[in-house]
Short mmCIF file of C-alpha atoms in Angstrom, two decimals:
data_model
loop_
_atom_site.label_atom_id
_atom_site.label_comp_id
_atom_site.label_asym_id
_atom_site.label_seq_id
_atom_site.Cartn_x
_atom_site.Cartn_y
_atom_site.Cartn_z
CA UNK F 231 0.07 -0.01 -0.10
CA UNK F 232 2.57 2.27 0.87
CA UNK F 233 4.93 1.57 -2.04
CA UNK F 234 1.79 2.27 -4.47
CA UNK F 235 1.10 5.67 -3.07
CA UNK F 236 4.32 7.16 -3.04
CA UNK F 237 4.59 5.74 -6.79
CA UNK F 238 1.38 8.62 -7.00
CA UNK F 239 3.74 11.07 -5.32
CA UNK F 240 6.41 10.43 -7.69
CA UNK F 241 4.74 10.47 -10.96
CA UNK F 242 3.99 14.12 -10.09
CA UNK F 243 6.94 15.17 -8.62
CA UNK F 244 8.23 18.14 -9.59
CA UNK F 245 11.13 20.60 -8.63
CA UNK F 246 9.92 24.23 -7.87
CA UNK F 247 12.42 27.08 -8.69
CA UNK F 248 12.25 30.11 -5.97
CA UNK F 249 12.09 33.24 -8.17
CA UNK F 250 14.51 35.71 -7.63
CA UNK F 251 15.80 39.11 -7.11
CA UNK F 252 18.56 40.45 -8.60
CA UNK F 253 18.54 43.54 -7.81
CA UNK F 254 20.10 42.34 -4.61
CA UNK F 255 23.38 41.97 -6.74
CA UNK F 256 25.58 45.20 -7.43
CA UNK F 257 24.65 46.10 -11.09
CA UNK F 258 27.08 45.47 -13.31
CA UNK F 259 29.16 42.68 -10.91
CA UNK F 260 29.73 38.94 -12.16
CA UNK F 261 26.65 37.97 -8.91
CA UNK F 262 23.85 40.07 -10.89
CA UNK F 263 25.13 38.80 -13.91
CA UNK F 264 24.97 35.27 -12.98
CA UNK F 265 21.06 35.79 -11.21
CA UNK F 266 20.03 36.99 -14.58
CA UNK F 267 21.55 34.25 -16.25
CA UNK F 268 19.49 32.24 -13.92
CA UNK F 269 16.33 34.04 -14.39
CA UNK F 270 16.55 33.40 -17.95
CA UNK F 271 17.33 29.03 -17.17
CA UNK F 272 13.88 28.93 -15.45
CA UNK F 273 12.29 29.79 -19.02
CA UNK F 274 13.54 27.10 -19.80
CA UNK F 275 12.08 23.01 -19.21
CA UNK F 276 14.03 21.99 -15.69
CA UNK F 277 17.40 19.65 -16.77
CA UNK F 278 16.71 20.46 -20.00
CA UNK F 279 19.63 21.11 -22.30
CA UNK F 280 19.17 25.13 -22.77
CA UNK F 281 18.42 25.02 -18.90
CA UNK F 282 21.33 23.45 -18.06
CA UNK F 283 24.19 25.13 -20.62
CA UNK F 284 22.18 28.77 -18.70
CA UNK F 285 22.69 27.31 -15.08
CA UNK F 286 26.22 26.22 -15.83
CA UNK F 287 27.84 29.84 -17.21
CA UNK F 288 25.63 31.03 -13.91
CA UNK F 289 28.33 28.86 -11.65
CA UNK F 290 31.12 30.18 -13.77
CA UNK F 291 30.24 33.81 -13.94
CA UNK F 292 29.37 34.06 -10.10
CA UNK F 293 31.10 29.80 -8.26
CA UNK F 294 29.42 31.86 -5.13
CA UNK F 295 25.72 32.10 -6.66
CA UNK F 296 24.09 29.12 -4.70
CA UNK F 297 21.25 28.87 -6.25
CA UNK F 298 22.74 27.83 -10.08
CA UNK F 299 24.25 24.51 -7.51
CA UNK F 300 21.50 24.06 -6.76
CA UNK F 301 19.11 23.81 -9.81
CA UNK F 302 22.63 21.80 -11.61
CA UNK F 303 21.93 19.21 -9.07
CA UNK F 304 18.29 18.39 -9.27
CA UNK F 305 18.43 16.79 -13.06
CA UNK F 306 21.15 14.60 -11.38
CA UNK F 307 18.40 13.81 -8.98
CA UNK F 308 15.81 13.07 -11.14
CA UNK F 309 18.32 10.49 -12.68
CA UNK F 310 19.12 8.16 -9.56
CA UNK F 311 22.61 9.84 -10.17
CA UNK F 312 23.12 10.45 -6.57
CA UNK F 313 26.81 10.59 -5.89
CA UNK F 314 26.86 14.30 -8.79
CA UNK F 315 23.27 15.24 -6.70
CA UNK F 316 25.07 14.92 -3.25
CA UNK F 317 28.59 16.94 -5.31
CA UNK F 318 26.34 20.03 -6.10
CA UNK F 319 24.00 20.18 -3.88
CA UNK F 320 26.38 20.21 -1.02
CA UNK F 321 28.31 23.68 -3.23
CA UNK F 322 24.94 25.25 -3.00
CA UNK F 323 24.62 24.19 0.73
CA UNK F 324 27.86 25.35 1.59
CA UNK F 325 27.28 29.18 -0.45
CA UNK F 326 23.35 29.18 1.47
CA UNK F 327 22.89 26.10 4.69
CA UNK F 328 19.53 29.02 5.30
CA UNK F 329 17.50 28.52 2.41
CA UNK F 330 19.05 25.43 0.73
CA UNK F 331 19.06 22.84 3.95
CA UNK F 332 15.82 21.69 3.98
CA UNK F 333 15.25 21.07 0.02
CA UNK F 334 18.91 18.43 0.49
CA UNK F 335 17.18 17.23 4.36
CA UNK F 336 13.88 16.88 1.87
CA UNK F 337 15.37 14.85 -1.14
CA UNK F 338 17.70 13.05 1.40
CA UNK F 339 14.54 11.61 3.11
CA UNK F 340 11.94 11.23 0.33
CA UNK F 341 14.69 9.89 -2.54
CA UNK F 342 17.70 8.33 -0.84
CA UNK F 343 15.46 7.25 2.71
CA UNK F 344 18.95 8.40 4.25
CA UNK F 345 17.05 9.20 7.24
CA UNK F 346 20.05 9.77 9.54
CA UNK F 347 21.33 12.70 7.50
CA UNK F 348 18.28 14.45 6.95
CA UNK F 349 17.55 14.41 10.71
CA UNK F 350 21.19 16.36 10.71
CA UNK F 351 20.41 19.47 7.87
CA UNK F 352 16.35 19.41 9.80
CA UNK F 353 18.01 20.41 13.16
CA UNK F 354 20.54 22.49 12.12
CA UNK F 355 18.02 24.30 9.90
CA UNK F 356 15.59 24.30 12.83
CA UNK F 357 18.96 26.00 14.59
CA UNK F 358 19.23 28.59 11.33
CA UNK F 359 15.75 29.99 11.21
CA UNK F 360 12.83 30.27 13.82
CA UNK F 361 9.29 29.10 13.54
CA UNK F 362 7.98 28.00 10.26
CA UNK F 363 10.84 25.71 8.71
CA UNK F 364 9.47 25.72 4.94
CA UNK F 365 8.39 23.23 2.33
CA UNK F 366 9.39 19.82 0.35
CA UNK F 367 10.81 20.68 -3.19
CA UNK F 368 7.60 19.45 -4.31
CA UNK F 369 5.54 22.08 -2.25
CA UNK F 370 3.21 19.21 -0.05
CA UNK F 371 5.50 18.84 2.27
CA UNK F 372 5.98 20.75 5.96
CA UNK F 373 9.69 20.70 6.39
CA UNK F 374 9.00 20.16 10.20
CA UNK F 375 6.90 16.94 9.07
CA UNK F 376 9.27 15.73 7.60
CA UNK F 377 11.58 16.47 10.24
CA UNK F 378 9.24 14.53 12.40
CA UNK F 379 9.12 11.37 10.46
CA UNK F 380 12.64 10.97 10.67
CA UNK F 381 12.01 10.95 14.45
CA UNK F 382 9.77 8.47 13.87
CA UNK F 383 11.34 6.27 11.68
CA UNK F 384 14.16 6.41 14.43
CA UNK F 385 11.94 4.66 16.70
CA UNK F 386 12.19 8.53 18.37
CA UNK F 387 8.21 8.07 19.07
CA UNK F 388 7.73 10.42 21.97
CA UNK F 389 10.06 13.65 19.62
CA UNK F 390 8.25 12.49 16.42
CA UNK F 391 4.71 13.54 17.95
CA UNK F 392 6.38 17.01 19.35
CA UNK F 393 7.65 18.06 15.95
CA UNK F 394 4.31 16.42 14.15
CA UNK F 395 2.09 18.62 16.85
CA UNK F 396 3.79 21.85 16.36
CA UNK F 397 3.90 21.61 12.43
CA UNK F 398 0.65 21.77 12.42
CA UNK F 399 0.19 24.65 15.05
CA UNK F 400 2.65 26.41 12.82
CA UNK F 401 0.80 25.82 9.55
CA UNK F 402 -2.39 26.96 11.40
CA UNK F 403 -0.82 30.49 12.54
CA UNK F 404 0.24 31.68 9.36
CA UNK F 405 -2.96 30.71 7.52
CA UNK F 406 -1.32 27.49 5.39
CA UNK F 407 -3.41 25.36 7.63
CA UNK F 408 -2.85 21.88 8.26
CA UNK F 409 -1.33 20.05 5.48
CA UNK F 410 -2.60 17.01 3.53
CA UNK F 411 -1.12 14.05 5.36
CA UNK F 412 -0.78 15.67 8.98
CA UNK F 413 -2.81 14.09 10.70
CA UNK F 414 -2.55 11.10 9.18
CA UNK F 415 1.44 10.99 10.07
CA UNK F 416 0.16 12.25 13.58
CA UNK F 417 -2.28 9.41 14.19
CA UNK F 418 -0.05 6.82 12.52
CA UNK F 419 2.63 7.91 15.29
CA UNK F 420 0.31 7.88 18.10
CA UNK F 421 -0.50 4.31 17.31
CA UNK F 422 2.73 3.16 16.84
CA UNK F 423 3.00 4.48 20.33
CA UNK F 424 -0.39 2.25 21.08
CA UNK F 425 -2.23 5.68 21.83
CA UNK F 426 -5.17 4.08 20.21
CA UNK F 427 -7.46 6.89 21.05
CA UNK F 428 -5.53 9.63 19.92
CA UNK F 429 -4.75 8.06 16.99
CA UNK F 430 -8.27 7.48 16.32
CA UNK F 431 -8.69 11.09 16.86
CA UNK F 432 -7.01 12.13 14.49
CA UNK F 433 -7.63 9.54 12.04
CA UNK F 434 -11.39 11.30 11.93
CA UNK F 435 -10.35 14.67 11.58
CA UNK F 436 -8.44 13.44 8.90
CA UNK F 437 -10.71 12.06 6.91
CA UNK F 438 -13.43 15.35 7.85
CA UNK F 439 -10.64 16.69 4.99
CA UNK F 440 -9.67 14.32 2.94
CA UNK F 441 -12.22 11.67 2.45
CA UNK F 442 -10.94 9.85 -0.62
CA UNK F 443 -7.03 8.90 0.85
CA UNK F 444 -7.29 5.21 0.89
CA UNK F 445 -4.33 4.79 3.87
CA UNK F 446 -6.25 6.75 6.56
CA UNK F 447 -9.55 4.13 6.12
CA UNK F 448 -6.10 1.62 6.62
CA UNK F 449 -4.89 2.28 9.43
CA UNK F 450 -8.42 3.33 10.94
CA UNK F 451 -9.14 -0.13 10.75
CA UNK F 452 -5.70 -1.16 12.91
CA UNK F 453 -7.57 1.32 15.40
CA UNK F 454 -11.08 -0.74 15.45
CA UNK F 455 -8.87 -4.05 15.39
CA UNK F 456 -7.82 -3.24 18.47
CA UNK F 457 -10.41 -1.97 19.81
CA UNK F 458 -11.83 -5.64 18.96
CA UNK F 459 -14.50 -3.78 16.99
CA UNK F 460 -14.28 -6.88 13.59
CA UNK F 461 -17.30 -5.91 12.28
CA UNK F 462 -16.08 -1.84 12.08
CA UNK F 463 -12.54 -2.73 11.54
CA UNK F 464 -13.19 -5.28 8.77
CA UNK F 465 -15.87 -2.41 6.80
CA UNK F 466 -13.05 0.51 7.30
CA UNK F 467 -10.69 -1.78 5.60
CA UNK F 468 -12.80 -2.25 2.79
CA UNK F 469 -13.40 0.81 1.78
CA UNK F 470 -9.43 1.62 2.21
CA UNK F 471 -9.63 -1.24 -0.69
CA UNK F 472 -12.57 0.48 -2.62
CA UNK F 473 -10.51 3.87 -2.45
CA UNK F 474 -7.34 2.35 -3.40
CA UNK F 475 -8.71 0.88 -6.71
CA UNK F 476 -10.90 4.48 -7.57
CA UNK F 477 -6.97 5.93 -7.41
CA UNK F 478 -4.98 2.94 -9.36
CA UNK F 479 -8.42 3.25 -12.17
CA UNK F 480 -7.11 6.92 -13.02
CA UNK F 481 -3.34 5.85 -13.93
CA UNK F 482 -2.85 4.14 -16.94
CA UNK F 483 0.69 3.34 -15.51
CA UNK F 484 -1.15 1.38 -12.64
CA UNK F 485 -3.53 -0.03 -14.52
CA UNK F 486 -0.84 -1.34 -17.56
CA UNK F 487 1.63 -2.38 -14.57
CA UNK F 488 -1.46 -4.57 -12.12
CA UNK F 489 -2.67 -6.04 -15.88
CA UNK F 490 0.74 -7.56 -15.92
CA UNK F 491 1.39 -8.94 -12.54
CA UNK F 492 -2.32 -10.68 -13.33
CA UNK F 493 -0.85 -12.33 -15.91
CA UNK F 494 2.43 -13.43 -14.21
CA UNK F 495 0.56 -14.77 -11.68
CA UNK F 496 -1.59 -16.50 -14.10
CA UNK F 497 1.61 -17.47 -14.89
CA UNK F 498 3.50 -18.99 -12.76
CA UNK F 499 -0.16 -21.11 -11.17
CA UNK F 500 0.09 -23.34 -14.06
CA UNK F 501 3.23 -23.61 -13.58
#
């Protein structure tokens, strides 16, 4: 289940480019020219030949222009060349840690699954910034939520819950509201701590916001099972299956994949 939903996220994954104010650099300076070249590069598809050529020129004009190194790293990450991505992004972080640490941390967690390195970056970022830490490259995750997930993956459930709750509070205070998966992650963290009542509360809140998301029904079903309410557990898991199939039906790649798996299973059964 988790792998399917990760696939859905990756299919639509984009790396957002921030708007830059080139006037912050002295007129006629190499870094002003680099910034203007970078602005021109952003008009072309990310990772395209022209995009990369222009960002390379920007980095050559002003080697201390961090956004150029950051953007040059993106195609390597998308292609799974993590070594070259790391070389590029480390240069960018060294030049501008406050603005790029969050990006490196999020990508380390989402793509490389390097929880320890990601958490180190999140903690360092937290020491450099006050309040809201920002969002992941795709814009759908509060970085503090991801910091909490790192703690959770390392078995530090109390700290995970603390960070996720803080992220929700910060989001509501700053007008961003609750993130798409915030209540779900908080509920799962409570469930892992065997606090079924708190988990149930947040899964219910999650469904009130996003009723078509199948994962929530799966974990809510586990809550009913823990309460020994087996009929409700079964009916909730049926809802999970229903909404999962609804999502799969909308994605041609998944339909093709399911057909291929079905043929393989059928063939294996005949052997």
